[in-house]
mmCIF file of C-alpha atoms in Angstrom:
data_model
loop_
_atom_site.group_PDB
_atom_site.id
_atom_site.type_symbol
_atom_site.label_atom_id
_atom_site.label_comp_id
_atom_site.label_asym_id
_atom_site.label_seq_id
_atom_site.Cartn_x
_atom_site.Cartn_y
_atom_site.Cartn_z
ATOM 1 C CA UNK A 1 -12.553 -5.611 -11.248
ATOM 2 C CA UNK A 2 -9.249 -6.118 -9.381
ATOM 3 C CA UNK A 3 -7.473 -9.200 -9.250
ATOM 4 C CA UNK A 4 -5.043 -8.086 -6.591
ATOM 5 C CA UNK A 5 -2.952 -5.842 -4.903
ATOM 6 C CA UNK A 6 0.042 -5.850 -7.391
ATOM 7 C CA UNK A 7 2.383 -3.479 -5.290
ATOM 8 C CA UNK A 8 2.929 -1.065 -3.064
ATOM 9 C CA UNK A 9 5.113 1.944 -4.601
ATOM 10 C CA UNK A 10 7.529 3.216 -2.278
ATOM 11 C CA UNK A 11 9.925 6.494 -3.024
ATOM 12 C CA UNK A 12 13.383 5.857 -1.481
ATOM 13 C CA UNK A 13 16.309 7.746 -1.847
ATOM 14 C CA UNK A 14 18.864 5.233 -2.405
ATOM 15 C CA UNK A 15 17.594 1.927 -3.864
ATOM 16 C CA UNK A 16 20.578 0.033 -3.147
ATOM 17 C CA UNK A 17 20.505 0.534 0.341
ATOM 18 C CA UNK A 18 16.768 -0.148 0.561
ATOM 19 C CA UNK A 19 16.773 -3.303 -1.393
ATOM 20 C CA UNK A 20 19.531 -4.513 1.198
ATOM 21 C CA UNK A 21 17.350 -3.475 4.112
ATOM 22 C CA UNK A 22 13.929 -5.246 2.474
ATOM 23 C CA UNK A 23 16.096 -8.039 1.933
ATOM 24 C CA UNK A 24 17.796 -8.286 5.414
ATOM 25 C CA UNK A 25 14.759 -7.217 7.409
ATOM 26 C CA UNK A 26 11.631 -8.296 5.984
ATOM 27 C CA UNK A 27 13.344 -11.224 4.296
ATOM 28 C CA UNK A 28 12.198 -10.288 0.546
ATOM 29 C CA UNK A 29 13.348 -11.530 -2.660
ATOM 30 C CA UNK A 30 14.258 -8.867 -5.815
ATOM 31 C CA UNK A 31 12.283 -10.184 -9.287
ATOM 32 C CA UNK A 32 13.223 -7.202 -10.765
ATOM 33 C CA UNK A 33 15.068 -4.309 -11.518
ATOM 34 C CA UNK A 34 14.866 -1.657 -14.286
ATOM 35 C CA UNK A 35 15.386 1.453 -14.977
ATOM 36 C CA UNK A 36 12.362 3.332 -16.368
ATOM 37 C CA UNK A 37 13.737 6.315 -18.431
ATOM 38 C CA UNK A 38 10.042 7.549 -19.306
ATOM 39 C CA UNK A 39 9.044 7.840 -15.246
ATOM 40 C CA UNK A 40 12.932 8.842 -14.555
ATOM 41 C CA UNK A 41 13.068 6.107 -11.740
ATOM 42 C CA UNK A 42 15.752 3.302 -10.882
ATOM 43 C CA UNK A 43 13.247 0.640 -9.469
ATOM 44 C CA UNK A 44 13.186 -2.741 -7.972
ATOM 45 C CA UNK A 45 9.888 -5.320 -7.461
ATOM 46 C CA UNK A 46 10.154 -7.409 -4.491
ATOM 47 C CA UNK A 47 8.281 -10.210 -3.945
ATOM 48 C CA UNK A 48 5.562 -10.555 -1.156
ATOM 49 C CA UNK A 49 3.592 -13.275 -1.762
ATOM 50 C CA UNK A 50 2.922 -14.963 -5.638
ATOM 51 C CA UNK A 51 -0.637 -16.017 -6.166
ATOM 52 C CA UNK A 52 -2.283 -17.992 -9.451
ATOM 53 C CA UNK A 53 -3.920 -14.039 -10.879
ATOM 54 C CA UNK A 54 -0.180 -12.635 -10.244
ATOM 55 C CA UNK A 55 2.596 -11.370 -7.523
ATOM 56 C CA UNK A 56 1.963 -9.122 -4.525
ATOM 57 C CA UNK A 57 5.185 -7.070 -4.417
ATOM 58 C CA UNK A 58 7.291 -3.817 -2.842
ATOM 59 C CA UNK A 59 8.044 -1.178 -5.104
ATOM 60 C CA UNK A 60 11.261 0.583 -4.418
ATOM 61 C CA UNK A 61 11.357 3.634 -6.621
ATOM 62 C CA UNK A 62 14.521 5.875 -6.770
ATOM 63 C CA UNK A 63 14.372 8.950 -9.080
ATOM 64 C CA UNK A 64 17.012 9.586 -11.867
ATOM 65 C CA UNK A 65 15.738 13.609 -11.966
ATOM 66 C CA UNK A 66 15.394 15.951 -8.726
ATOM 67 C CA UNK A 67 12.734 17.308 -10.790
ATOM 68 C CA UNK A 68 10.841 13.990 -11.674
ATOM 69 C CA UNK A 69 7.217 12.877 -9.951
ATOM 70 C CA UNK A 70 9.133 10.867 -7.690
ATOM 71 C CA UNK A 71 11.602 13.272 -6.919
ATOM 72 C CA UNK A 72 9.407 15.791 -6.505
ATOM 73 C CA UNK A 73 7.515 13.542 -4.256
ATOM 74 C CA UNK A 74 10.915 13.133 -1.601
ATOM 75 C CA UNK A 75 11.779 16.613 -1.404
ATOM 76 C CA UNK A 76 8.176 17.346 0.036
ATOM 77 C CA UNK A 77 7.574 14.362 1.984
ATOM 78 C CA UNK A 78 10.391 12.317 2.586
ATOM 79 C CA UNK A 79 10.864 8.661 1.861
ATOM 80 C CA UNK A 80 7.487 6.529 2.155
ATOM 81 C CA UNK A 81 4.342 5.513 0.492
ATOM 82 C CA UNK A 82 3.685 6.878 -2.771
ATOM 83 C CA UNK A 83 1.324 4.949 -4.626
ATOM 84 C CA UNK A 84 -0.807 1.427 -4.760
ATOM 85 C CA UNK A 85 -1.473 -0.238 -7.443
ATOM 86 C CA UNK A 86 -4.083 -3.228 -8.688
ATOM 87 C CA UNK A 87 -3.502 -5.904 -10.765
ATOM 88 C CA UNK A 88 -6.635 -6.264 -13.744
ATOM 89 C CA UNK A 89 -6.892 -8.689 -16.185
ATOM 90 C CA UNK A 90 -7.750 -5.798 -19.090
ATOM 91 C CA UNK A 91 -5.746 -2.647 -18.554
ATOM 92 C CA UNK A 92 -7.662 -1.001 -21.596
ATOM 93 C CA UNK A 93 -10.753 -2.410 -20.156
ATOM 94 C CA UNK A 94 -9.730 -0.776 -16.827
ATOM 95 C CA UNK A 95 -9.339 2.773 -18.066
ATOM 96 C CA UNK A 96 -12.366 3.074 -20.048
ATOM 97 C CA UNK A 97 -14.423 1.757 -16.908
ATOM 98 C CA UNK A 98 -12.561 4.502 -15.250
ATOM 99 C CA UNK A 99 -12.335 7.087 -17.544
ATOM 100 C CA UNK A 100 -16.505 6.744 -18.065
ATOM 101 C CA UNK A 101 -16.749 7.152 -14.270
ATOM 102 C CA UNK A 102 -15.630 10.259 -13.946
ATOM 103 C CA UNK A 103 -12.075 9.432 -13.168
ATOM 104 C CA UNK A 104 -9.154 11.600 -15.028
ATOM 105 C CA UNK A 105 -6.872 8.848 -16.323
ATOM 106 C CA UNK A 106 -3.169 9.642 -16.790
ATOM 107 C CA UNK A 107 -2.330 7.034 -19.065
ATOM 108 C CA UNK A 108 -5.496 7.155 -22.038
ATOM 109 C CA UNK A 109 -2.702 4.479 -23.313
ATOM 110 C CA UNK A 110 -1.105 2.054 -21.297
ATOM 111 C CA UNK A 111 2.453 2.665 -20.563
ATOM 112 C CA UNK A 112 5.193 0.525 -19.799
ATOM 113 C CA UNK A 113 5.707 -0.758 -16.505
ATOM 114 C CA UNK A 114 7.964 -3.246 -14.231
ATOM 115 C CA UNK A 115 8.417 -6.712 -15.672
ATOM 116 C CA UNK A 116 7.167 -5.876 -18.898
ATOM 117 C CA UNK A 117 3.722 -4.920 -17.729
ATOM 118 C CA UNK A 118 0.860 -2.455 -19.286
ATOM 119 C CA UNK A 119 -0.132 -0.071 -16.768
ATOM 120 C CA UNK A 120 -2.223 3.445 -16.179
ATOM 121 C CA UNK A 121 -2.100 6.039 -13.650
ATOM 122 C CA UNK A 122 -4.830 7.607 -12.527
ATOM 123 C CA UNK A 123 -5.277 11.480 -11.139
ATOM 124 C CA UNK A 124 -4.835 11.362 -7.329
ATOM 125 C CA UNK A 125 -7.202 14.344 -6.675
ATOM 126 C CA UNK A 126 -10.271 11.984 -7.906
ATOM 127 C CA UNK A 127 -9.075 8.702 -6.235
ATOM 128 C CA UNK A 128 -9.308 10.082 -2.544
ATOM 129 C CA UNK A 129 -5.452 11.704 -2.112
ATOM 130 C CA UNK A 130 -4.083 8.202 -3.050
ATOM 131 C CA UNK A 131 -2.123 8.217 -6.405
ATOM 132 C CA UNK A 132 -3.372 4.916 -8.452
ATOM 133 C CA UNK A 133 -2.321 2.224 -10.602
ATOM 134 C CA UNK A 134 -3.734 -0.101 -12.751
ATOM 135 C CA UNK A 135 -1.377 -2.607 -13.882
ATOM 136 C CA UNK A 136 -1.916 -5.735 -16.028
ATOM 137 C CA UNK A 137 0.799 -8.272 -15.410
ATOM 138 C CA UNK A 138 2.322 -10.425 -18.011
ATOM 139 C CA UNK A 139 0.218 -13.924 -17.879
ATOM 140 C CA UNK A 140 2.948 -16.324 -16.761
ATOM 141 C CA UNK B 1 8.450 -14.373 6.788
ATOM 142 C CA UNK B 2 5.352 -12.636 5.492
ATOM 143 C CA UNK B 3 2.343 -13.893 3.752
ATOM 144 C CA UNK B 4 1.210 -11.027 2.135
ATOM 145 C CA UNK B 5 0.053 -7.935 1.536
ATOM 146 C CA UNK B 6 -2.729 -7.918 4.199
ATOM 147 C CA UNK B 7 -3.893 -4.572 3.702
ATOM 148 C CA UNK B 8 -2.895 -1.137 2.642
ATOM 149 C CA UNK B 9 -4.324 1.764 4.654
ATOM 150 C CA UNK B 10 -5.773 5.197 3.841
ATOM 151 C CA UNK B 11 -6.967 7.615 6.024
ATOM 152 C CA UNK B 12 -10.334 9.626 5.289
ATOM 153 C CA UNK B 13 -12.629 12.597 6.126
ATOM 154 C CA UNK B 14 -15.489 10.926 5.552
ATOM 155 C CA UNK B 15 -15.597 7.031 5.955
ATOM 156 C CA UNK B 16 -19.266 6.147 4.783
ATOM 157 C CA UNK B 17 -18.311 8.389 1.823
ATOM 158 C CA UNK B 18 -15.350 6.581 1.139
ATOM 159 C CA UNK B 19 -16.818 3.010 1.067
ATOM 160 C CA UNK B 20 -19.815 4.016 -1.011
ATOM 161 C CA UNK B 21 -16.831 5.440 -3.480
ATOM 162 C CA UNK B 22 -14.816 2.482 -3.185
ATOM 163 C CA UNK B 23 -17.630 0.149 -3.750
ATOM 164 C CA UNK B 24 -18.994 2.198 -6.916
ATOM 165 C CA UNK B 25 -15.607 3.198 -8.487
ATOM 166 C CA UNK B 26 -13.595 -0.116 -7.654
ATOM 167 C CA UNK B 27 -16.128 -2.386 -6.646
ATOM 168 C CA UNK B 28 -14.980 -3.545 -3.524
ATOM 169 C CA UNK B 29 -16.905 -5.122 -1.098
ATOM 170 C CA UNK B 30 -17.230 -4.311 2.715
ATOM 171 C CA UNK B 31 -15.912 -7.611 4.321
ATOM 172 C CA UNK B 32 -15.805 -5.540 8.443
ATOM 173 C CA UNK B 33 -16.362 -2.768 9.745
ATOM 174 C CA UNK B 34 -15.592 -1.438 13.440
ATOM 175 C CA UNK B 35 -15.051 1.589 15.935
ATOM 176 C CA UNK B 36 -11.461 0.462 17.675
ATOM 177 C CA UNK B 37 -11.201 2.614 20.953
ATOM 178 C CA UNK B 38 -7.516 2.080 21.513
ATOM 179 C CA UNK B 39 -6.631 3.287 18.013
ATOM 180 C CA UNK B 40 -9.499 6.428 17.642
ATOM 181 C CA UNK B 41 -10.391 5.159 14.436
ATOM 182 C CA UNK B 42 -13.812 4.208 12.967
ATOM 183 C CA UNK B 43 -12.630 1.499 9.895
ATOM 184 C CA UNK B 44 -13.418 -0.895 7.589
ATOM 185 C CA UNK B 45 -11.856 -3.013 5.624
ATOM 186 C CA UNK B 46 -12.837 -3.872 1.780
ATOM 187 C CA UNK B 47 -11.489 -6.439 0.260
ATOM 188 C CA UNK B 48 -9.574 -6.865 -2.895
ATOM 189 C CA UNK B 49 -8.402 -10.735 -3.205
ATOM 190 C CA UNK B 50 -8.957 -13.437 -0.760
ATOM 191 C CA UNK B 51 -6.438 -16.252 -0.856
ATOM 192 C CA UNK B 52 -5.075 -19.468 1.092
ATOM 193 C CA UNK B 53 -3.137 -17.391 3.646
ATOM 194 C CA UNK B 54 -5.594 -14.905 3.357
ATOM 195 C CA UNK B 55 -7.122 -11.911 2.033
ATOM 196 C CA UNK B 56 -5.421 -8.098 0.842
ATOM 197 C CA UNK B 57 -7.739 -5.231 1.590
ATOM 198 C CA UNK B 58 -7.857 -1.765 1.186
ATOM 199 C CA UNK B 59 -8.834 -0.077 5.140
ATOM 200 C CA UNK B 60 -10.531 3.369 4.976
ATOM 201 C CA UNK B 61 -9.608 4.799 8.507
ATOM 202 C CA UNK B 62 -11.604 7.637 9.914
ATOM 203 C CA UNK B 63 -10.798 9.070 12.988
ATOM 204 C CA UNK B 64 -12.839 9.667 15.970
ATOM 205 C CA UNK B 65 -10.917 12.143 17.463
ATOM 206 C CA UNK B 66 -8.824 14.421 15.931
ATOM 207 C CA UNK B 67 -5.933 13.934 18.344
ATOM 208 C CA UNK B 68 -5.343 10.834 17.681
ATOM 209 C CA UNK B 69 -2.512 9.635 15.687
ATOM 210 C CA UNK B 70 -5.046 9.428 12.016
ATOM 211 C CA UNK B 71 -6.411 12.673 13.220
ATOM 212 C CA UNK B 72 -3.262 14.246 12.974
ATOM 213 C CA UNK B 73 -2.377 12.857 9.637
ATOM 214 C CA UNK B 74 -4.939 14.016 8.008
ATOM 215 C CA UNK B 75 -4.261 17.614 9.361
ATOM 216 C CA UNK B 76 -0.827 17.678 7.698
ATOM 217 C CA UNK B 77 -1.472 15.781 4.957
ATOM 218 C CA UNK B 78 -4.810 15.550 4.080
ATOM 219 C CA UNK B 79 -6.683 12.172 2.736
ATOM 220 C CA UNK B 80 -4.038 9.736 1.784
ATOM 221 C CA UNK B 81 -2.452 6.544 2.106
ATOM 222 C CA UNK B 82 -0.945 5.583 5.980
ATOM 223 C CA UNK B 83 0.196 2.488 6.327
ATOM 224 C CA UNK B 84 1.188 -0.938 4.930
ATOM 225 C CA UNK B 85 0.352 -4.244 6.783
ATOM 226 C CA UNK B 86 1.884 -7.496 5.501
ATOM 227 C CA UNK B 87 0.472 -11.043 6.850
ATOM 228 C CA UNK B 88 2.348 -13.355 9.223
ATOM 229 C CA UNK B 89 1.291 -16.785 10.601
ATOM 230 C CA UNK B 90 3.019 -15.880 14.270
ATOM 231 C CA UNK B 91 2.746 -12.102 15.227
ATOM 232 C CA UNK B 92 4.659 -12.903 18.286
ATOM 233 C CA UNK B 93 7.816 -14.338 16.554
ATOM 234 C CA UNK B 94 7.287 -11.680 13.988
ATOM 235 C CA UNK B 95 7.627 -8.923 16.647
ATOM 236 C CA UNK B 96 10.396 -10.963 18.369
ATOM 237 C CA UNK B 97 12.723 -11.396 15.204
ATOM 238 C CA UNK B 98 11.702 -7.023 14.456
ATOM 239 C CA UNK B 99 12.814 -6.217 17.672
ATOM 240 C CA UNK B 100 15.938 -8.437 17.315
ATOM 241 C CA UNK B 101 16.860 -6.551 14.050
ATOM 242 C CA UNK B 102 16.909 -3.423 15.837
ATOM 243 C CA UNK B 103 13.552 -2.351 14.901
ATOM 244 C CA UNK B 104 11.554 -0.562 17.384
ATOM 245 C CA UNK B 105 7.549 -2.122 17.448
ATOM 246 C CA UNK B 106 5.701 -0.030 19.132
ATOM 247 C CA UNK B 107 3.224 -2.839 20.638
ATOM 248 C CA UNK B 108 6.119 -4.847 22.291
ATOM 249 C CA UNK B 109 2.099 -7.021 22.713
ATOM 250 C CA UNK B 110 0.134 -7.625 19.897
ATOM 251 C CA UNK B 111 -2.876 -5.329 19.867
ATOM 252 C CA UNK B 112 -6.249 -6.181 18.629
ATOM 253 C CA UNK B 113 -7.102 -5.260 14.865
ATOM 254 C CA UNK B 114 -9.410 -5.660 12.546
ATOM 255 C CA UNK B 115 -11.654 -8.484 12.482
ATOM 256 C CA UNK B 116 -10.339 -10.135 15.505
ATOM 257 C CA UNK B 117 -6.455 -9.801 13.997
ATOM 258 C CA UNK B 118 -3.660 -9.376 16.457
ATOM 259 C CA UNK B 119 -1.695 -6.405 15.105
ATOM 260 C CA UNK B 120 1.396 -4.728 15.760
ATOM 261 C CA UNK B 121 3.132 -1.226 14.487
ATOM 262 C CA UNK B 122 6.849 -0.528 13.963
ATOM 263 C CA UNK B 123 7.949 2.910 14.209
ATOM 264 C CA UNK B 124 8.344 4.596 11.123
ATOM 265 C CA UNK B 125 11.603 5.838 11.727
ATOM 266 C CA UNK B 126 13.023 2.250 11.397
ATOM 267 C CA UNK B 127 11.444 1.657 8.234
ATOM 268 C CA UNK B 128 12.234 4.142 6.204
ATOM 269 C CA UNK B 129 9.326 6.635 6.363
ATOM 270 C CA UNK B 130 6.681 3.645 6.162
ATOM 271 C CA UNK B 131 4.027 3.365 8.708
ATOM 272 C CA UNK B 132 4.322 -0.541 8.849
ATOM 273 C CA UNK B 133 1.788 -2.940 10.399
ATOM 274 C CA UNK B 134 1.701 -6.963 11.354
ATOM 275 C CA UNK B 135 -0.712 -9.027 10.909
ATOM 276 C CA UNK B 136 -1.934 -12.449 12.487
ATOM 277 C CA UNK B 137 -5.323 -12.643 10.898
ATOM 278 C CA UNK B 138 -7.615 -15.308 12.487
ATOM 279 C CA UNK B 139 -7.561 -18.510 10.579
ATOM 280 C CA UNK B 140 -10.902 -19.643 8.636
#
């Protein structure tokens, strides 16, 4: 059903300074960078590895709103790990399959995500405490 | 520097629970499964795309005792995600070039990991609130 680990969503407080570290430290390359007014976040896709179904990447996600998910998110826990998402090849596909399983899904329509991509969010509390994404990339 | 996103993972209450969910909801398939002493943790690891360098999993970590560093985790923050663990072809220049960056790795040695890996964890601290794991996995 998944083609891949598209990303890794990670809340930071200042993306600036985090893209420099990613970039300095673990030697990764920005493909992106958007604002995305609908989630209120400022975020940035770093590459990790490109592969023929899609890109493995970091996403550093810093909120426009205190009161945003994502800002929400830092002022309980801190910078770290927020979400993971999985690359399908059907996003629609993906949330019926999910949505028939029992699974409360977010996004009944896709939404708009980084790079021009379709994606769904699904409710942590019935994905085992990990908030989860299902994207479906742009074929390039 | 890194290869890929080896693995992403989540600690659990439960971990035959988790795999059966994981294999009914996402269909992921059990590729190992192990009790690792050192690390108090009974895991597995399910994987999501193989590929030349190799593959990205998901790793459902239960502890065995809840003292140990999972243990504790999931007492402040319940089920959730823990860590991130990107590939490398040479965990000892990895750690090396870390530790050069100012970067404290808490296995100055790699460690054993899962199937037959040779692992090592930076401190969280240094990486801005992300539990982050190497990974030499063993060629095939």
């Amino acid at each position: 059903m998944f083609t891949r680990i598209d990303h890794v969503g990670i809340a930071v407080r200042d993306l600036e300074k985090s893209i420099v570290w990613y970039q300095t430290m673990f030697g990764l390359t920005v493909v992106a960078q958007e604002i995305n007014e609908e989630q209120s976040v400022h975020e940035a896709m770093l590459l990790v590895d490109d592969g023929p179904q899609g890109g493995s990447h970091v996403q550093l996600l810093e909120p426009t709103r205190q009161d945003s998910p994502v800002g929400k998110y830092l002022a309980r826990h801190g910078e770290g790990m927020h979400h993971i998402a999985y690359g399908v090849d059907d996003v629609e596909a993906a949330i019926a399959t999910m949505a028939t399983s029992g699974i409360r899904v977010l996004d009944r329509k896709p939404r708009h995500g980084a790079m021009n991509s379709r994606i769904a969010f699904m409710h942590p509390k019935d994905t085992g405490g990990v908030l989860t994404e299902l994207v479906q990339a742009v074929k390039h």
